[in-house]
Short mmCIF file of C-alpha atoms in Angstrom, two decimals:
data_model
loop_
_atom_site.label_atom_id
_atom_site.label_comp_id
_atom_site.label_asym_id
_atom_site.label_seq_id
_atom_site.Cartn_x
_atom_site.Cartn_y
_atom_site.Cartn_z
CA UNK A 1 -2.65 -124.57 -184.99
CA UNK A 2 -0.45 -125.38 -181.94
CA UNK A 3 1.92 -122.30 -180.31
CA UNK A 4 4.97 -123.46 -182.73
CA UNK A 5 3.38 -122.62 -185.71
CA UNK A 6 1.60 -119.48 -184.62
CA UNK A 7 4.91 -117.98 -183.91
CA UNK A 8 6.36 -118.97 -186.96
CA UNK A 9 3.72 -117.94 -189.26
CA UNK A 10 4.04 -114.32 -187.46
CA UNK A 11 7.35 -113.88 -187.46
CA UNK A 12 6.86 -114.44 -191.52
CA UNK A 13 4.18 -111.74 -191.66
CA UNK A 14 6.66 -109.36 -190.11
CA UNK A 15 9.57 -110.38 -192.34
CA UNK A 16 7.99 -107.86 -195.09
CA UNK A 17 9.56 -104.40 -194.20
CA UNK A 18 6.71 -102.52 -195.90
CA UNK A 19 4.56 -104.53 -193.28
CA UNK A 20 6.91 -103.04 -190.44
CA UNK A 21 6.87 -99.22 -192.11
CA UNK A 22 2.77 -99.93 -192.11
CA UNK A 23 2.74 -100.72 -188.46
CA UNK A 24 5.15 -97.66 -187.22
CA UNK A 25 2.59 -95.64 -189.16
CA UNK A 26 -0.22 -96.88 -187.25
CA UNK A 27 1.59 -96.83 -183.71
CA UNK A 28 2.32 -93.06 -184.56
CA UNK A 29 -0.85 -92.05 -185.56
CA UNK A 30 -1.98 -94.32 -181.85
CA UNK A 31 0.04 -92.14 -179.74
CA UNK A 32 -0.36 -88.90 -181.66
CA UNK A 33 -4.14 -89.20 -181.03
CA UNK A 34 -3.59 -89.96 -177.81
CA UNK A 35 -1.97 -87.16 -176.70
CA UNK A 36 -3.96 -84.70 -178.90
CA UNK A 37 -6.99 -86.26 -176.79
CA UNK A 38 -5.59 -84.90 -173.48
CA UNK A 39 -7.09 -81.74 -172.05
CA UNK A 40 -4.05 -79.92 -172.05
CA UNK A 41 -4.33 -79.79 -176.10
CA UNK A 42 -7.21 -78.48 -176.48
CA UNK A 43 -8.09 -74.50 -176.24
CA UNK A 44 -11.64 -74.73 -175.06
CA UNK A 45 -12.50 -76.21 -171.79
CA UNK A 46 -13.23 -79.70 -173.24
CA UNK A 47 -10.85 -82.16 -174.39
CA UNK A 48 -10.94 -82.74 -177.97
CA UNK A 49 -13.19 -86.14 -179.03
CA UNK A 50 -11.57 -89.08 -180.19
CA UNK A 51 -12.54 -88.57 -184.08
CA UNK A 52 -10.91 -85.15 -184.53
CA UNK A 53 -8.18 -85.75 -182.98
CA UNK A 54 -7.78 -89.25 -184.97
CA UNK A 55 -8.17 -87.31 -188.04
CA UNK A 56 -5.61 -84.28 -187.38
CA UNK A 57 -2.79 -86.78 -186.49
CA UNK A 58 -3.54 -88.93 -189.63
CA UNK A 59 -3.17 -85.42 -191.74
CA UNK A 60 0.14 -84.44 -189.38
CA UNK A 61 1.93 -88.05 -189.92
CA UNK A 62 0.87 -88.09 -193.58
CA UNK A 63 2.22 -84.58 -193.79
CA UNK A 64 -1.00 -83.68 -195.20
CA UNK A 65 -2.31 -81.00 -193.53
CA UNK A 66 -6.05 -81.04 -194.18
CA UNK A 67 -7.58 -80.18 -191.09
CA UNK A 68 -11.46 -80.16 -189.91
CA UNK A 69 -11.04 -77.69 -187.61
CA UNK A 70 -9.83 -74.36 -187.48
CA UNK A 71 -5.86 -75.44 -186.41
CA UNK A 72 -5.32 -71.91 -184.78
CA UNK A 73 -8.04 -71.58 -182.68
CA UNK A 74 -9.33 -74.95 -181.88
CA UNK A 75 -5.58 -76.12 -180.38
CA UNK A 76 -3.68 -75.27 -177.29
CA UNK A 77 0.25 -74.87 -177.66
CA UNK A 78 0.37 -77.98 -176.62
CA UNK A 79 -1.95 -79.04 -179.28
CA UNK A 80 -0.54 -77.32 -181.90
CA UNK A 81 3.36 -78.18 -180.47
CA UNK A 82 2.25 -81.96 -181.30
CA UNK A 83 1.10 -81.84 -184.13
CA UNK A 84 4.36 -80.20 -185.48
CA UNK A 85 6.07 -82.93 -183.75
CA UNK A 86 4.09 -85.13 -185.47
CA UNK A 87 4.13 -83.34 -189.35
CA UNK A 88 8.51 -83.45 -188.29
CA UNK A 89 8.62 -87.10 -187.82
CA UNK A 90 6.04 -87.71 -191.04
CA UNK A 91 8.26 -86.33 -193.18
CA UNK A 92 11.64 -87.86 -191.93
CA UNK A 93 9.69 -90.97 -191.71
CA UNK A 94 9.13 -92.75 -188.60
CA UNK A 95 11.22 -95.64 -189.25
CA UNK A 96 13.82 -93.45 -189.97
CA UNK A 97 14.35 -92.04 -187.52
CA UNK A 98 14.11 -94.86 -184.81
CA UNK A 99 17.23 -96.36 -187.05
CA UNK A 100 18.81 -93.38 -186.37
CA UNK A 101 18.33 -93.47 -182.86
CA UNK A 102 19.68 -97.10 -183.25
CA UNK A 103 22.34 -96.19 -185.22
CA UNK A 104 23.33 -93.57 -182.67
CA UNK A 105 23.17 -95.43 -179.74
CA UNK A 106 24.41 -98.78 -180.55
CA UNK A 107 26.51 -98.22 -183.61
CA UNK A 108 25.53 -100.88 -185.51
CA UNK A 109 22.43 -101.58 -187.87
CA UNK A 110 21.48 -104.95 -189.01
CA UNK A 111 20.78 -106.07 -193.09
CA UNK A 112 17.12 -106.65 -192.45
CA UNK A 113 17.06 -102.82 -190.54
CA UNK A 114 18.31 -101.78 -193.64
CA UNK A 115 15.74 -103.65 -195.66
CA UNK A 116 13.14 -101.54 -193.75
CA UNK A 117 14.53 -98.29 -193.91
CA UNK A 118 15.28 -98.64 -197.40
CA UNK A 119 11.29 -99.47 -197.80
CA UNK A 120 10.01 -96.53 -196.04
CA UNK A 121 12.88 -93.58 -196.67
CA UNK A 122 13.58 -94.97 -200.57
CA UNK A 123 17.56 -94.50 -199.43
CA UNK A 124 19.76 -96.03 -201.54
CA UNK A 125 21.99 -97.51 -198.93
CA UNK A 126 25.34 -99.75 -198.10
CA UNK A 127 27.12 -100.65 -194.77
CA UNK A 128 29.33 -97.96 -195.47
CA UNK A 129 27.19 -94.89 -195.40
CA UNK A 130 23.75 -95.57 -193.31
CA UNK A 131 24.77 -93.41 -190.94
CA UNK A 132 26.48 -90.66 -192.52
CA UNK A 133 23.28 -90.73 -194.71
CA UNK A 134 20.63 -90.35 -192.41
CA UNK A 135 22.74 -88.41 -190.05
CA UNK A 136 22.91 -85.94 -193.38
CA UNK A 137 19.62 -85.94 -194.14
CA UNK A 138 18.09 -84.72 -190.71
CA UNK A 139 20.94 -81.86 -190.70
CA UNK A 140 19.59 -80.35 -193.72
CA UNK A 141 15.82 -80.97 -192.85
CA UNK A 142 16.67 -79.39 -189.51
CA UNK A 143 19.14 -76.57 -190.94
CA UNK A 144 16.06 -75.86 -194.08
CA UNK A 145 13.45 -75.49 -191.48
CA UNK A 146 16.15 -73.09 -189.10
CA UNK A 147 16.48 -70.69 -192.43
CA UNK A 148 12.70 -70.32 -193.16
CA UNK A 149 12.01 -70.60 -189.38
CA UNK A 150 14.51 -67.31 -189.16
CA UNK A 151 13.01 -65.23 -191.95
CA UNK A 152 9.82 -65.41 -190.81
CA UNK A 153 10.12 -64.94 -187.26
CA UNK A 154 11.61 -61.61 -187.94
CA UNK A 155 9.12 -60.80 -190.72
CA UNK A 156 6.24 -61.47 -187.35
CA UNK A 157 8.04 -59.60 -185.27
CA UNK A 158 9.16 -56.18 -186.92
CA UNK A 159 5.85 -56.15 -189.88
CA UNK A 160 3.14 -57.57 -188.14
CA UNK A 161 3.40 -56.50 -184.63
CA UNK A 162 4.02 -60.21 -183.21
CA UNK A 163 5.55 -60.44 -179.33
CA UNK A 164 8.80 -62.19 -180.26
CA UNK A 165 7.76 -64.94 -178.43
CA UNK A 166 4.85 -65.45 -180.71
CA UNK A 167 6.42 -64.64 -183.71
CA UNK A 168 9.01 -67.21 -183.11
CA UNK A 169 6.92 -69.86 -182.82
CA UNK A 170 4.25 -68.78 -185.52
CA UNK A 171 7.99 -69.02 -187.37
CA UNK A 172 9.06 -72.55 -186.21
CA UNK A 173 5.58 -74.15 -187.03
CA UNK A 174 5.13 -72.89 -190.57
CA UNK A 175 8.97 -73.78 -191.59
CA UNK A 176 8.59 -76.94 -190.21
CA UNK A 177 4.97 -77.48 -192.01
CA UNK A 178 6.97 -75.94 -195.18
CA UNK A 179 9.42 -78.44 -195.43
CA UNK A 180 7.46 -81.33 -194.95
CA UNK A 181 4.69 -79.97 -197.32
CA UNK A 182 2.65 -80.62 -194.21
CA UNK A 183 0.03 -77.50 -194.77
CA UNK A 184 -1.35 -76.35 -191.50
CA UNK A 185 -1.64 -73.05 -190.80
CA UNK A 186 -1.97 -70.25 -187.39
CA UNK A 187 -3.45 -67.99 -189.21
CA UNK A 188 -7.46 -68.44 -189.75
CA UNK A 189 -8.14 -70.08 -193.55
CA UNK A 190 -4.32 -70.35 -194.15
CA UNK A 191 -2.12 -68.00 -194.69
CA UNK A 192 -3.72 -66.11 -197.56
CA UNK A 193 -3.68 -62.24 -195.51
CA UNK A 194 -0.02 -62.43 -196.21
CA UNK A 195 0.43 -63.64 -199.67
CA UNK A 196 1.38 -60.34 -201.14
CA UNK A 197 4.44 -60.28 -198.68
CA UNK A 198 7.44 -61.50 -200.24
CA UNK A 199 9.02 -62.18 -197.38
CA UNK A 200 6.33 -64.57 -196.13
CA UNK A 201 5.02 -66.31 -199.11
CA UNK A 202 8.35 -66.94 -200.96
CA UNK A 203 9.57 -68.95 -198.19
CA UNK A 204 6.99 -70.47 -197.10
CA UNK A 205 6.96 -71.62 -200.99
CA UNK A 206 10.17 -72.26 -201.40
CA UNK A 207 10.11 -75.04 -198.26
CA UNK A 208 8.24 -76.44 -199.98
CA UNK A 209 9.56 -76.67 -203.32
CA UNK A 210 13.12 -78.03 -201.46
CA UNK A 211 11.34 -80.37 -199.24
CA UNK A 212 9.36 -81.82 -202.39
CA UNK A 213 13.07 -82.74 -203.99
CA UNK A 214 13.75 -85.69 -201.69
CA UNK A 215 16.80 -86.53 -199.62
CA UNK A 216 18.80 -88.06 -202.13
CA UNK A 217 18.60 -85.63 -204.86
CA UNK A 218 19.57 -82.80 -202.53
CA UNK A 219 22.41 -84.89 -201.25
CA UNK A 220 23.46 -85.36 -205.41
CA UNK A 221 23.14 -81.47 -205.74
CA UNK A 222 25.15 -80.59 -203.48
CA UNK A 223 27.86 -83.36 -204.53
CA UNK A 224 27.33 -83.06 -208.25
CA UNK A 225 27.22 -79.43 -209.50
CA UNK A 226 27.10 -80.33 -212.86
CA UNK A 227 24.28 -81.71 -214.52
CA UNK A 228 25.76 -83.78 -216.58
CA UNK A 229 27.07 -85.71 -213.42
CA UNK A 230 23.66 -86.37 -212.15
CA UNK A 231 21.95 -89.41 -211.89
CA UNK A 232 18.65 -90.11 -213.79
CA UNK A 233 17.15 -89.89 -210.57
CA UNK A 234 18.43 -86.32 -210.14
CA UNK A 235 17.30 -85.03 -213.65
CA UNK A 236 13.95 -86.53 -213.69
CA UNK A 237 13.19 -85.10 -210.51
CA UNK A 238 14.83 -81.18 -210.94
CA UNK A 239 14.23 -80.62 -214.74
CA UNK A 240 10.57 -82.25 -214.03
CA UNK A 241 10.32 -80.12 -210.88
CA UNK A 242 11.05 -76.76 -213.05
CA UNK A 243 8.75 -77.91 -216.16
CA UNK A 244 5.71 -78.53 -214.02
CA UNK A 245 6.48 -75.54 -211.67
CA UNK A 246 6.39 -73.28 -215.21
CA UNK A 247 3.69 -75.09 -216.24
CA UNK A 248 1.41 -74.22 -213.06
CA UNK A 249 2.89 -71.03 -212.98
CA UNK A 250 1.65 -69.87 -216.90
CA UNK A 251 -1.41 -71.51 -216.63
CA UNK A 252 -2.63 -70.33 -212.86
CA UNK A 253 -1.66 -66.37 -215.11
CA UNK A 254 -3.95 -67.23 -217.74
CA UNK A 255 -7.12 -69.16 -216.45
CA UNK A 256 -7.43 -66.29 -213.62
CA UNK A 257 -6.42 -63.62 -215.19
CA UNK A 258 -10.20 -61.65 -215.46
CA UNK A 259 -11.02 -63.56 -212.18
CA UNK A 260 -11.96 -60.82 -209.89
CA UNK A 261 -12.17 -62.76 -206.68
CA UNK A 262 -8.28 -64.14 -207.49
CA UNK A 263 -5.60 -61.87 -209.47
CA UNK A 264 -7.21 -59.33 -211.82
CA UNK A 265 -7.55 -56.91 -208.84
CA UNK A 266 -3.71 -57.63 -207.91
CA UNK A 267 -0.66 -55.21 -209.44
CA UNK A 268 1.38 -57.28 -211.99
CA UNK A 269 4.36 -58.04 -209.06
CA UNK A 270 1.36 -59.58 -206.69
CA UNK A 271 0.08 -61.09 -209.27
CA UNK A 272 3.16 -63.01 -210.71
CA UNK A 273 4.23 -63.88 -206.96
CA UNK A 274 0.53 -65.05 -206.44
CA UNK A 275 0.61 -67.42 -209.56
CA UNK A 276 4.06 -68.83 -208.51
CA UNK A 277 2.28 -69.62 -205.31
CA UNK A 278 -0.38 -70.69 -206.90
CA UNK A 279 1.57 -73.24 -208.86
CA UNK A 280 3.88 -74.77 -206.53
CA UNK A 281 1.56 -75.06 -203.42
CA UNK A 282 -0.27 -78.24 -204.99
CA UNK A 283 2.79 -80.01 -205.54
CA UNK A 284 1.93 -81.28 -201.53
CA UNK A 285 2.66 -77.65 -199.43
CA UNK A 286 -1.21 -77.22 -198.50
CA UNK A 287 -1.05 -73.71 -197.80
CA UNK A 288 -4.11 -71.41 -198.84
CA UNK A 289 -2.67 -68.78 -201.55
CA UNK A 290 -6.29 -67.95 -202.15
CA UNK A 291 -9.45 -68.69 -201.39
CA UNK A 292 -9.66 -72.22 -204.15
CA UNK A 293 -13.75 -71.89 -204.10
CA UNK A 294 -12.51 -68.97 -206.23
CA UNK A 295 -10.62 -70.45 -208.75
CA UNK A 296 -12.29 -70.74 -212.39
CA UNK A 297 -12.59 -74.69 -212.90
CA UNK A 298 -9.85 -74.89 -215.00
CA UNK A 299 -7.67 -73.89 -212.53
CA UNK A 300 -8.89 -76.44 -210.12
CA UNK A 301 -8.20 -78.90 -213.05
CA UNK A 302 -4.72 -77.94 -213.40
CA UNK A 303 -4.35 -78.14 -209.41
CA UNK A 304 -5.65 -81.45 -209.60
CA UNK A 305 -3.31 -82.76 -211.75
CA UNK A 306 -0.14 -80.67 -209.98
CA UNK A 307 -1.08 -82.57 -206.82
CA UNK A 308 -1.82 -86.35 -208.09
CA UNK A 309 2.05 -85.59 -209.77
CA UNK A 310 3.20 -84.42 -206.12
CA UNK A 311 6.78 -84.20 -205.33
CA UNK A 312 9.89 -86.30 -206.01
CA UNK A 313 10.54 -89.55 -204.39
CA UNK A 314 12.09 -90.12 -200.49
CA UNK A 315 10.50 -86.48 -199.91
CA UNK A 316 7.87 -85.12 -197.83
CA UNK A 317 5.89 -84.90 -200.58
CA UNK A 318 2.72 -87.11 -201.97
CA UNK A 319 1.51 -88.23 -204.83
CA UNK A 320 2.59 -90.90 -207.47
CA UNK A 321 5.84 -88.48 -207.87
CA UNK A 322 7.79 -86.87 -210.02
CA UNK A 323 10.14 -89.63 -211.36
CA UNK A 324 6.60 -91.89 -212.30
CA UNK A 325 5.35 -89.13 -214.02
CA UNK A 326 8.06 -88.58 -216.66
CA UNK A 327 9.34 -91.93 -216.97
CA UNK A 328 6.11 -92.66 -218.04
CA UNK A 329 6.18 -90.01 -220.58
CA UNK A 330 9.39 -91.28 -221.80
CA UNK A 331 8.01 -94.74 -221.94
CA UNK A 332 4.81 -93.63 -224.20
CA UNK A 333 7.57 -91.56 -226.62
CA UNK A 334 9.78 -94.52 -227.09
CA UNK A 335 6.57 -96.46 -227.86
CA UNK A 336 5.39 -93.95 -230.22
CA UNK A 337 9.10 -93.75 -231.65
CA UNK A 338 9.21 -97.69 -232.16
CA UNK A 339 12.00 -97.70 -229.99
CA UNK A 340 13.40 -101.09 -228.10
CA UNK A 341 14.52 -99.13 -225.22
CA UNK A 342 13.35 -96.85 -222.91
CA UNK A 343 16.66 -94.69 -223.19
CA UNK A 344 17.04 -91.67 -220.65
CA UNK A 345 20.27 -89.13 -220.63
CA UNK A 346 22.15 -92.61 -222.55
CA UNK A 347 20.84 -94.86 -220.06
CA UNK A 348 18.33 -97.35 -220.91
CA UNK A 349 16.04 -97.97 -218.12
CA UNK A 350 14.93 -101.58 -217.22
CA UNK A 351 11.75 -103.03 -217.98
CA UNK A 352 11.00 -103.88 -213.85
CA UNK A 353 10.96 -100.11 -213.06
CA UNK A 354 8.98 -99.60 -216.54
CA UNK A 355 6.15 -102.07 -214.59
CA UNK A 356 6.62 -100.72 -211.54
CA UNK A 357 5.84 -96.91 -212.52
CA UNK A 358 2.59 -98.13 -214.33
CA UNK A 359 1.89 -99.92 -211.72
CA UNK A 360 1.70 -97.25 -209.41
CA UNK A 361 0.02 -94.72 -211.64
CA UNK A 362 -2.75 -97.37 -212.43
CA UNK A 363 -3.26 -98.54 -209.06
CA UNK A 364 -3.64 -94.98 -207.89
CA UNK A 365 -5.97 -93.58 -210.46
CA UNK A 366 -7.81 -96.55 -209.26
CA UNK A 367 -7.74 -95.55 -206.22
CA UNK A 368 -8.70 -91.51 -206.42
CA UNK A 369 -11.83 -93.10 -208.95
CA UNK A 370 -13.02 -95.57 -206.00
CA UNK A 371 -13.02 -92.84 -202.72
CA UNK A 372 -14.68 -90.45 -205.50
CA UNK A 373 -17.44 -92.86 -205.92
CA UNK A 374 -17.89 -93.05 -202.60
CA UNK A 375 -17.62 -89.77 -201.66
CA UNK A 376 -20.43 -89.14 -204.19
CA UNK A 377 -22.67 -91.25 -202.49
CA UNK A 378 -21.72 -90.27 -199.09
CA UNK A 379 -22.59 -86.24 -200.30
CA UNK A 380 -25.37 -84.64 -202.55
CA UNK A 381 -25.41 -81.06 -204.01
CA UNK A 382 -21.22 -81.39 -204.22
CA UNK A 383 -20.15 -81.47 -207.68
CA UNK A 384 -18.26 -83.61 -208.87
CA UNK A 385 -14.91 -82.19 -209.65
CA UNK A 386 -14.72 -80.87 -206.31
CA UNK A 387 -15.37 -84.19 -204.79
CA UNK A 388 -12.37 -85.34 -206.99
CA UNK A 389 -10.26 -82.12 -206.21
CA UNK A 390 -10.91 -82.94 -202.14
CA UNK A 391 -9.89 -86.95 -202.80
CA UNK A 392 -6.96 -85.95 -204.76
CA UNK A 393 -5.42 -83.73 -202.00
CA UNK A 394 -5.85 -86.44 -199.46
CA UNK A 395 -4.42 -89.13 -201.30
CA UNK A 396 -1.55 -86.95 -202.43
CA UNK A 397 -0.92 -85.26 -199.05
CA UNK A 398 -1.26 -81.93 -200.35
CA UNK A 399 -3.73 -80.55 -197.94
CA UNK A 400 -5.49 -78.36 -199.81
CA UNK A 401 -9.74 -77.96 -199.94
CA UNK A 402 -12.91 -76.54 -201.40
CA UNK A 403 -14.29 -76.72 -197.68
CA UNK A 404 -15.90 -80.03 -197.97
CA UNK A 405 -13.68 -82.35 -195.69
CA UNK A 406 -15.89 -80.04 -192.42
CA UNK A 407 -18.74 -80.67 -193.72
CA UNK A 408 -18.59 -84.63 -194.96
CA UNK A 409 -20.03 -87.05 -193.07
CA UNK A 410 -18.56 -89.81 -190.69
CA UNK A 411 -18.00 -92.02 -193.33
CA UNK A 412 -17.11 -89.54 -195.81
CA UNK A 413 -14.15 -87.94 -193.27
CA UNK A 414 -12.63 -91.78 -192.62
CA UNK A 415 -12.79 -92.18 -196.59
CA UNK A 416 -10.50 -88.77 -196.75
CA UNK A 417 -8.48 -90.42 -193.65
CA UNK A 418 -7.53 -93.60 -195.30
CA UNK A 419 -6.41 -91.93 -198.54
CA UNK A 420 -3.94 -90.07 -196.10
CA UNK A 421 -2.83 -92.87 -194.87
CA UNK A 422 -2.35 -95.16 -198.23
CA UNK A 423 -1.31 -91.85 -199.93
CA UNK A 424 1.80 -91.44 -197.31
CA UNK A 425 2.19 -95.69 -197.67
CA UNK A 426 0.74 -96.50 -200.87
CA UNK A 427 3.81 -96.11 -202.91
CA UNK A 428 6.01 -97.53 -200.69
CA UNK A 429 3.72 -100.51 -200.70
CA UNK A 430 3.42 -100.71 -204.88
CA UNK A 431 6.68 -100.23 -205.71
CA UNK A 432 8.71 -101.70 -202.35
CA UNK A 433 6.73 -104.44 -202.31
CA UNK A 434 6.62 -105.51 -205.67
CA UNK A 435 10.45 -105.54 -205.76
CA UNK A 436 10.59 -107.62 -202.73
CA UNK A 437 8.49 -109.84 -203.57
CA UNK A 438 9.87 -110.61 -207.44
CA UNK A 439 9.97 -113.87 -208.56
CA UNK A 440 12.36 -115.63 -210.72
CA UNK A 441 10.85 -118.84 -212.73
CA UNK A 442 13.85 -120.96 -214.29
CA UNK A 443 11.46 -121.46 -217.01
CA UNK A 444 9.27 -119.44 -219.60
CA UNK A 445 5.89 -119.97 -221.21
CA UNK A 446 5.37 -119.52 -224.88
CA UNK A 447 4.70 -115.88 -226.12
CA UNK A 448 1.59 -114.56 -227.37
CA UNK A 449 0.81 -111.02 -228.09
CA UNK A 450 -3.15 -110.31 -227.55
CA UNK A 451 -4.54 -107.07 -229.45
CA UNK A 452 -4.15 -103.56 -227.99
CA UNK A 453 -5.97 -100.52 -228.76
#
């Protein structure tokens, strides 16, 4: 192959933007190891090895939060300064924001940098309002994270004794892991010694119920006060939001409620602020409400399921979303109805996004089944809903474990690390890249219609 073609069959590699998105991934996750490896990040007198570090700035990009050591403890301020520098440019995405940087500095942005962005971020976007839009979207990250940052530094700092100093930064890091459902914690096993405190655990919560909306529904919200005005998008994504936050909320109340070691020994205020924790933490936050070795297996069932739906899409969130979720549900009742359309609020929705929603849900059950298998094999004595329950929160970024990520083998923790990874691309890549990379034949082949069921 002579130098010619070389180039040109690289520069058509790199054409893909989801190939591009990949790559800033894995430069970020490069340089974020890299600096967690220097001795300045590390608490002890050593430098932290190559593997741990690895690991925690997979979990900060991914804005996963699952961590194999003890974050508080094991980290400088440096350390732990980087990896909420890290969990902040996960969740705005890392393409992102280096077109906003662009965008900033030259004025300008090109169509295939808009191709890119538009891969990674989900924007919907036209040469009229890329940079208004982005611009928009890190103010209200940034003004989100200020408001919890603020509550909670001065709940530190006049409850719990906290220098201010301290308190303000205990403040900063949580908002910011908040917001981008990130899930690492200062406080030894998560932040479970404060859950009965309102003030604490509502919004810490509450981050991360508004970071798990996504960009452009916020942006509609706050344009479109009525709901009738909002896109299907919007309504998908908040009436779905409320349903499954209800949902977690009732059942989390029943399955523990003679649970000793979770809320029966709790007055019925904790214990309703507990559950509400309880059910919108999986949704991607990652902080520890309780000890989940606790929770009856039912429980973890339903927190299995709350995190493989994860958030809504273009948000810090994981899993196969929100918007797949229920469009799929409206796609088995129109079935079941006979219907010829998929019809949602009187809009019928196209057959491409019909694929592309099964696509994703099938490809990632496939997946969470595969990394379980091997998990299995990798561990012995673990059963195997946990295993599942520990695969799930990697692959949907929600952070959350039984205590079995520590204790996995080599093998076993780079399993965990890849389903980080796909879980922060894999969407992007099923859905992004299966709309780039549609086909149109001028000519169809006769229809047949094998038997189903």
């Amino acid at each position: 192959m002579t130098v010619s073609s070389q180039a040109g069959a690289a520069r058509r590699f790199w054409q893909h933007p989801v190939r591009i998105v990949a790559a800033g991934l894995v430069a970020a996750i490069a340089i974020g190891t890299l600096l967690l490896m220097l001795p300045a990040a590390r608490a002890g007198p050593d430098r932290s090895d190559f593997f741990t570090a690895l690991f925690t700035a997979t979990s900060a990009i991914s804005t996963t939060g699952l961590a194999i050591t003890d974050t508080d403890t094991y980290w400088s301020t440096f350390g732990q300064v980087i990896i909420t520098l890290l969990t902040q440019v996960g969740g705005y995405g890392i393409i992102t924001g280096a077109m906003l940087t662009l965008l900033l500095v030259s004025h300008r942005l090109g169509l295939r940098g808009r191709l890119v962005l538009t891969a990674e971020s989900k924007l919907r976007l036209d040469i009229g309002n890329t940079r208004a839009l982005l611009v928009w979207t890190a103010t209200a990250m940034l003004v989100c994270e200020a408001v919890i940052a603020a509550i909670l530094t001065l709940r530190f700092w006049t409850s719990y004794e906290d220098p201010l100093g301290r308190a303000a930064w205990h403040g900063v890091f949580h908002a910011v892991q908040a917001f981008n459902n990130g899930g690492f914690a200062l406080f030894t096993a998560g932040p479970d010694r404060l859950i009965g405190d309102v003030w604490v655990s509502l919004p810490l919560t509450l981050g991360v119920i508004v970071g798990s909306l996504g960009f452009p529904v916020l942006f509609e919200l706050l344009h479109r006060h009525r709901p009738r005005q909002w896109s299907i998008q919007a309504r998908l994504t908040v009436w779905g939001t409320l349903i499954l936050l209800a949902a977690g909320l009732l059942a989390t109340l029943y399955f523990e409620r003679d649970n000793p070691a979770t809320l029966r020994p709790l007055d019925p205020g904790r214990r309703l602020l507990v559950s509400f924790v309880l059910g919108a933490i999986p949704r991607s936050g990652g902080f520890y409400a309780v000890d989940f070795g606790e929770l009856h297996e039912e429980s973890l069932a339903v927190t299995t399921i709350l995190m493989f739906i994860g958030g809504g899409s273009a948000s810090t969130a994981g899993g196969i979303k929100v918007t797949t979720f229920f469009l799929l549900g409206y796609v088995i009742w129109a079935e079941l109805r006979g219907e010829p359309d998929v019809v949602i609020g009187r809009r019928r929705i196209a057959s491409v996004t019909q694929r592309q929603a099964l696509t994703v849900a099938l490809l990632s059950v496939a997946l969470v089944i595969a990394a379980t298998l091997i998990l299995t094999r990798e561990t012995s004595g673990v059963p195997l809903n946990h295993l599942l329950f520990e695969v799930v929160s990697a692959f949907s970024t929600a952070g959350l474990s039984l205590g079995i990520a520590p204790t996995l083998s080599l093998p076993g923790q780079v399993v965990l690390m890849i389903l980080m990874f796909v879980g922060r691309l894999g969407t992007i890549v099923a859905a992004s890249a299966l709309a780039v990379n549609t086909r149109h034949r001028h000519y169809r082949y006769p229809e047949e219609r094998p038997i189903v069921g």
